[in-house]
Every structure is written in C-alpha cells, then in structure tokens.
mmCIF file of C-alpha atoms in Angstrom:
data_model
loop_
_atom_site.group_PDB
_atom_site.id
_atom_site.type_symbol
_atom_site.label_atom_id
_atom_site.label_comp_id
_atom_site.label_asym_id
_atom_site.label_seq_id
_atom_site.Cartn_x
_atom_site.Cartn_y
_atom_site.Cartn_z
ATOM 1 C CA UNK W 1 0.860 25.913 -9.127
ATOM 2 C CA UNK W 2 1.115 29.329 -10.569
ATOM 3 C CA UNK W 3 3.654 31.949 -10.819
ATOM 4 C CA UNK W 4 3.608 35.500 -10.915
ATOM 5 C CA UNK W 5 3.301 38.629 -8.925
ATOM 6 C CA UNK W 6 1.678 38.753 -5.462
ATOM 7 C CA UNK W 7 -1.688 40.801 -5.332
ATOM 8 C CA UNK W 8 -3.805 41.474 -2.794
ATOM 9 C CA UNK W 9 -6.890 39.490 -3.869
ATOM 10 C CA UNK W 10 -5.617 37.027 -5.103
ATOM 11 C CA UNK W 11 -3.153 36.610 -1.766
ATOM 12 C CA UNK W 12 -6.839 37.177 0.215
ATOM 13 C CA UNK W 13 -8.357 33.808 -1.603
ATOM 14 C CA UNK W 14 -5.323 31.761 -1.632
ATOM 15 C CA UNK W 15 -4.495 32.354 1.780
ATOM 16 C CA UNK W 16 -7.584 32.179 3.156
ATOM 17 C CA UNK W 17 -8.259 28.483 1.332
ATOM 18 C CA UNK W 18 -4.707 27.456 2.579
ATOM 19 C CA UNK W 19 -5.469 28.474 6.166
ATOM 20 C CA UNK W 20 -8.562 26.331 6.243
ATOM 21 C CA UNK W 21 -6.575 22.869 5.829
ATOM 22 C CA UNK W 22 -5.603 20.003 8.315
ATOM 23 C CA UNK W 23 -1.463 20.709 9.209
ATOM 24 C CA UNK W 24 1.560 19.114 10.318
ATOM 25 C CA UNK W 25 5.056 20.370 10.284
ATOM 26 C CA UNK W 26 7.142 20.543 7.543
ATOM 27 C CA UNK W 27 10.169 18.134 7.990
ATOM 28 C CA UNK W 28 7.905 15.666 9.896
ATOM 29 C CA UNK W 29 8.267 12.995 6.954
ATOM 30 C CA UNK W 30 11.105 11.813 4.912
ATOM 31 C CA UNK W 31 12.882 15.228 3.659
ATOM 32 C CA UNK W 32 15.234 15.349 6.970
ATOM 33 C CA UNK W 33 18.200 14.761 4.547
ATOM 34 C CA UNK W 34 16.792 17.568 2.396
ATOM 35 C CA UNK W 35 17.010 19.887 5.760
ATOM 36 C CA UNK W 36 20.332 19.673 6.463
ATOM 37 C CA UNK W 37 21.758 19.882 3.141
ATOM 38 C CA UNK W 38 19.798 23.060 2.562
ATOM 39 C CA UNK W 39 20.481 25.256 5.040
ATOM 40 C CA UNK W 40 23.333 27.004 3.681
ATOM 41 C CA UNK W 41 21.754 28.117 0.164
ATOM 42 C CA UNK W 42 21.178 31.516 -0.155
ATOM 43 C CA UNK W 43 17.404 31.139 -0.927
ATOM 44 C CA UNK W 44 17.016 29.294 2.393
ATOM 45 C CA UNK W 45 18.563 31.937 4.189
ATOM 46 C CA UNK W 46 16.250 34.571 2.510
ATOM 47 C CA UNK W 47 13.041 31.848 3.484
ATOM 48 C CA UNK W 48 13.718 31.858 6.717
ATOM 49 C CA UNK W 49 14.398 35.670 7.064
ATOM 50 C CA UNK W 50 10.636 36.420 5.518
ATOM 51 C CA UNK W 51 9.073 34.062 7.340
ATOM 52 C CA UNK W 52 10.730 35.681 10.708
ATOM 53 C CA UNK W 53 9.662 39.218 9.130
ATOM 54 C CA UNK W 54 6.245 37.493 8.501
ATOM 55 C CA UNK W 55 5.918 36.099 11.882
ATOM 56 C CA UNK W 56 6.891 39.510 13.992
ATOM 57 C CA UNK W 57 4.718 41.664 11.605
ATOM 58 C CA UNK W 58 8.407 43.659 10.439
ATOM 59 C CA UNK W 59 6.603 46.036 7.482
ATOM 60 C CA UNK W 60 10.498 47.908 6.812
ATOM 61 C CA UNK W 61 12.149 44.309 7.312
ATOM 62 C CA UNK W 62 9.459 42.480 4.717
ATOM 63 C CA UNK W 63 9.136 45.470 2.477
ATOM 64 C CA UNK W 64 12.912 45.048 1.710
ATOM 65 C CA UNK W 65 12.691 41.566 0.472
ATOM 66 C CA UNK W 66 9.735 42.370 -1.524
ATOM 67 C CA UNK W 67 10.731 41.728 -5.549
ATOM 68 C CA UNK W 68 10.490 44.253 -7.957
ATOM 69 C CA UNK W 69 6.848 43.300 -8.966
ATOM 70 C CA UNK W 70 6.113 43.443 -4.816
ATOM 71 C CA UNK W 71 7.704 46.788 -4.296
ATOM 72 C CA UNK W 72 5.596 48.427 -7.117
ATOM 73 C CA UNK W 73 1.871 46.686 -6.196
ATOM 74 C CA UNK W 74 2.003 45.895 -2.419
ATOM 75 C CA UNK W 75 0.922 49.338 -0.748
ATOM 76 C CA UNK W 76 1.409 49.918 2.822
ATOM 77 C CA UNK W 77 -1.955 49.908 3.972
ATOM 78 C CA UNK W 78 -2.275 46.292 2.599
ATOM 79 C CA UNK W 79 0.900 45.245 4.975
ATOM 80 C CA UNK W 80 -1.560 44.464 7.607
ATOM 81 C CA UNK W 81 -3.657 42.419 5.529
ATOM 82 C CA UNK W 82 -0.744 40.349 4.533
ATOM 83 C CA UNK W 83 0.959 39.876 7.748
ATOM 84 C CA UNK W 84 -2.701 38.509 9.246
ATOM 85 C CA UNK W 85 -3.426 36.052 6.410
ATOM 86 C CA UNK W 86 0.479 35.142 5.941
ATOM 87 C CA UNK W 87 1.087 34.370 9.930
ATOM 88 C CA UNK W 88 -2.643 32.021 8.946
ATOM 89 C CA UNK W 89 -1.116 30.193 6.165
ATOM 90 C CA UNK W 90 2.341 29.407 7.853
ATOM 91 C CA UNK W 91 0.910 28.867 11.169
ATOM 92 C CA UNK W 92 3.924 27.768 14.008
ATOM 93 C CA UNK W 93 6.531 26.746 11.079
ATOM 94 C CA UNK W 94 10.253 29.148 12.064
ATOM 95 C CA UNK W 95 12.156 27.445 9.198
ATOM 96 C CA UNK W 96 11.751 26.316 5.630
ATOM 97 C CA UNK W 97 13.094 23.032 5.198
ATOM 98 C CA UNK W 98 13.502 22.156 1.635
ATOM 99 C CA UNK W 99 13.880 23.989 -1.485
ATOM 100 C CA UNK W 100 12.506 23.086 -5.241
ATOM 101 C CA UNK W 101 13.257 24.581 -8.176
ATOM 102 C CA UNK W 102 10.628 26.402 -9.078
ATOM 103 C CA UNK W 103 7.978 26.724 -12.747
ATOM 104 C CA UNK W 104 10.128 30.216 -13.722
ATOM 105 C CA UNK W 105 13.887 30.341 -14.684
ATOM 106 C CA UNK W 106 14.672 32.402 -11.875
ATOM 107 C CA UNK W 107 12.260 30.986 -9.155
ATOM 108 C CA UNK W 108 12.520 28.812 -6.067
ATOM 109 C CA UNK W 109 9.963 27.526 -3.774
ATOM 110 C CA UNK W 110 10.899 26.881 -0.183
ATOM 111 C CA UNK W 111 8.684 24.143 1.520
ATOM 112 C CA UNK W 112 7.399 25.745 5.190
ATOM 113 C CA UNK W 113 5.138 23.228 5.963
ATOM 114 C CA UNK W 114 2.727 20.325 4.999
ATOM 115 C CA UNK W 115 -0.684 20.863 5.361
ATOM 116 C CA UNK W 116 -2.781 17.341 4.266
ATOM 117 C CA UNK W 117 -2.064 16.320 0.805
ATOM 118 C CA UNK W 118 -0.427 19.999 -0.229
ATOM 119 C CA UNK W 119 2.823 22.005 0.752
ATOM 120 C CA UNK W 120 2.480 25.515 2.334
ATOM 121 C CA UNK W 121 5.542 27.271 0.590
ATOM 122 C CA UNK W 122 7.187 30.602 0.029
ATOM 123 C CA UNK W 123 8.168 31.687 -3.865
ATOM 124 C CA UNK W 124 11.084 33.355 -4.190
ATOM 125 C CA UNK W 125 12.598 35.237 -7.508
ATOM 126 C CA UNK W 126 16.471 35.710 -7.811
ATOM 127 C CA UNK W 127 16.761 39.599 -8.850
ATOM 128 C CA UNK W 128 20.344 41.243 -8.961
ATOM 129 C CA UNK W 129 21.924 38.071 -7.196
ATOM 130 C CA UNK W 130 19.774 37.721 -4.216
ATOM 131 C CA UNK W 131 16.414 35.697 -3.108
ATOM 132 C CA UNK W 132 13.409 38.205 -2.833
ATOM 133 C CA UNK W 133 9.671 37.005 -2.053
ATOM 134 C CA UNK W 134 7.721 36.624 -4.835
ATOM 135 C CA UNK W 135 4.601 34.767 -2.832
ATOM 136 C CA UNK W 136 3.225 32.666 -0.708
ATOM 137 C CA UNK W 137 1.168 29.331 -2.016
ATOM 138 C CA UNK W 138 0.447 25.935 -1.833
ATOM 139 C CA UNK W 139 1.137 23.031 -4.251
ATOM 140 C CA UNK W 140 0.460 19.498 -3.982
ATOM 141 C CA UNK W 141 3.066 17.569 -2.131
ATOM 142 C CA UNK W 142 3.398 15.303 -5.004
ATOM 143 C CA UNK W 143 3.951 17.970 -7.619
ATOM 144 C CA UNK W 144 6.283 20.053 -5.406
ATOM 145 C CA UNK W 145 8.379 16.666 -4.854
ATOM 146 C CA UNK W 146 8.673 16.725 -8.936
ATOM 147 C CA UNK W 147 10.507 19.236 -8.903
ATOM 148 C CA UNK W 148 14.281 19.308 -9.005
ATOM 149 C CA UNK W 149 15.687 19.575 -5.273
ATOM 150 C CA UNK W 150 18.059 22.503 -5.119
ATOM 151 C CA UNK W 151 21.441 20.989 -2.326
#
C-alpha cells in the first residue's frame, strides 16, 4: 500500500484498476464487531462524511476535508474527474465499517468495501486535530487486517 498525497494521475490509474474488480460489501464477513465499536471515532465520522460528499458530487463539502497536500494540488477542474472515478471505486458502499491504523504516524485507513481478495478504503491524515482525506486505495485484505484495529 502506499502513502502520500493524492494526484490526479495517479488517482486516474488506481481508480480505474480498482473499479475493474469483482465486489461485495464491506461488513459482509467477520468485522461486524469491528462496525459497531467504530462508529463513534472521529475518523469514522470524517469516512463516512467524504464518502457522502463523494457520493452526491459536493465539490465545497469535499474540498473542505481535503488535507493540506489536497488543498494545494487538487484543482477544481479535476473535481469532476474525481467524483466520477471515486463514486467507481466505492460503488453502493454509504458507510465505512472498520478502521486500521494506517503505514504514516498520523494516518488511518477506513475499510468501505471488499472487492475480491483486496479492500476498497479511504486514507485519512489527522491535521490540527481532525480526520481529512488523504486518498482513496486499495490494499489486500490480508495486509489491511495486519494492521492494528483502531476501537
């Protein structure tokens, strides 16, 4: 998995691979107890609020949970680019359902769904005490399962 700043092509071939795979819904296997548990962390609240500004094409609501790195190499006229091959890569999911700690001191990955043998999931950076998106990637489910589960 990598980390780091969200740009255009490389959002474009990610995405686009991502999109191509076999999915199910995340939560449809044995990280129900991870759901629950979850919902209340402050990450999962910022997951679920990009993934609503994802899903109804919000450019003011997503552009203000944009990190730092977003905000200063995501232009405008890219928004609609995003929003088309985001809405691709997270399909029907409305909720994240787990959250890992992610490969950064600062990151967290929020599982949105399972697609095959890898996890469709959003990246988030803490910056100034809040959860801002970072990216949008896959991982293998068994590597994003190695990493620490954040209750």
């Amino acid at each position: 998995m990598r980390s780091g700043l969200i740009v255009c092509a490389l959002m474009v071939t990610v995405l686009g691979s991502c999109a191509e795979r076999d999915t199910e819904p995340a939560g449809s296997g044995s990280n129900d107890t991870a759901v629950a548990t979850e919902r209340s962390h402050p990450a999962m609240t910022a997951a679920n609020r990009i993934l609503t500004a994802l899903r109804n094409n919000d450019s003011a609501a997503i552009k203000s949970m944009f990190n730092r790195k977003n905000r200063e190499n995501i232009a405008d006229e890219q928004l609609a680019d995003l929003f088309r091959q985001a809405n691709q890569m997270i399909g029907d999911a409305t909720q994240a359902t787990e959250l890992r700690a992610g490969s950064g001191p600062n990151e967290v990955l929020a599982r949105v769904r399972d697609m095959g043998s890898e996890v469709c999931l959003l990246v988030l950076t803490e910056e100034d005490g809040q959860y801002l998106w970072d990216d949008i990637n896959s991982a293998a489910v068994d590597e994003f399962q190695s990493m620490a589960l954040i209750e």
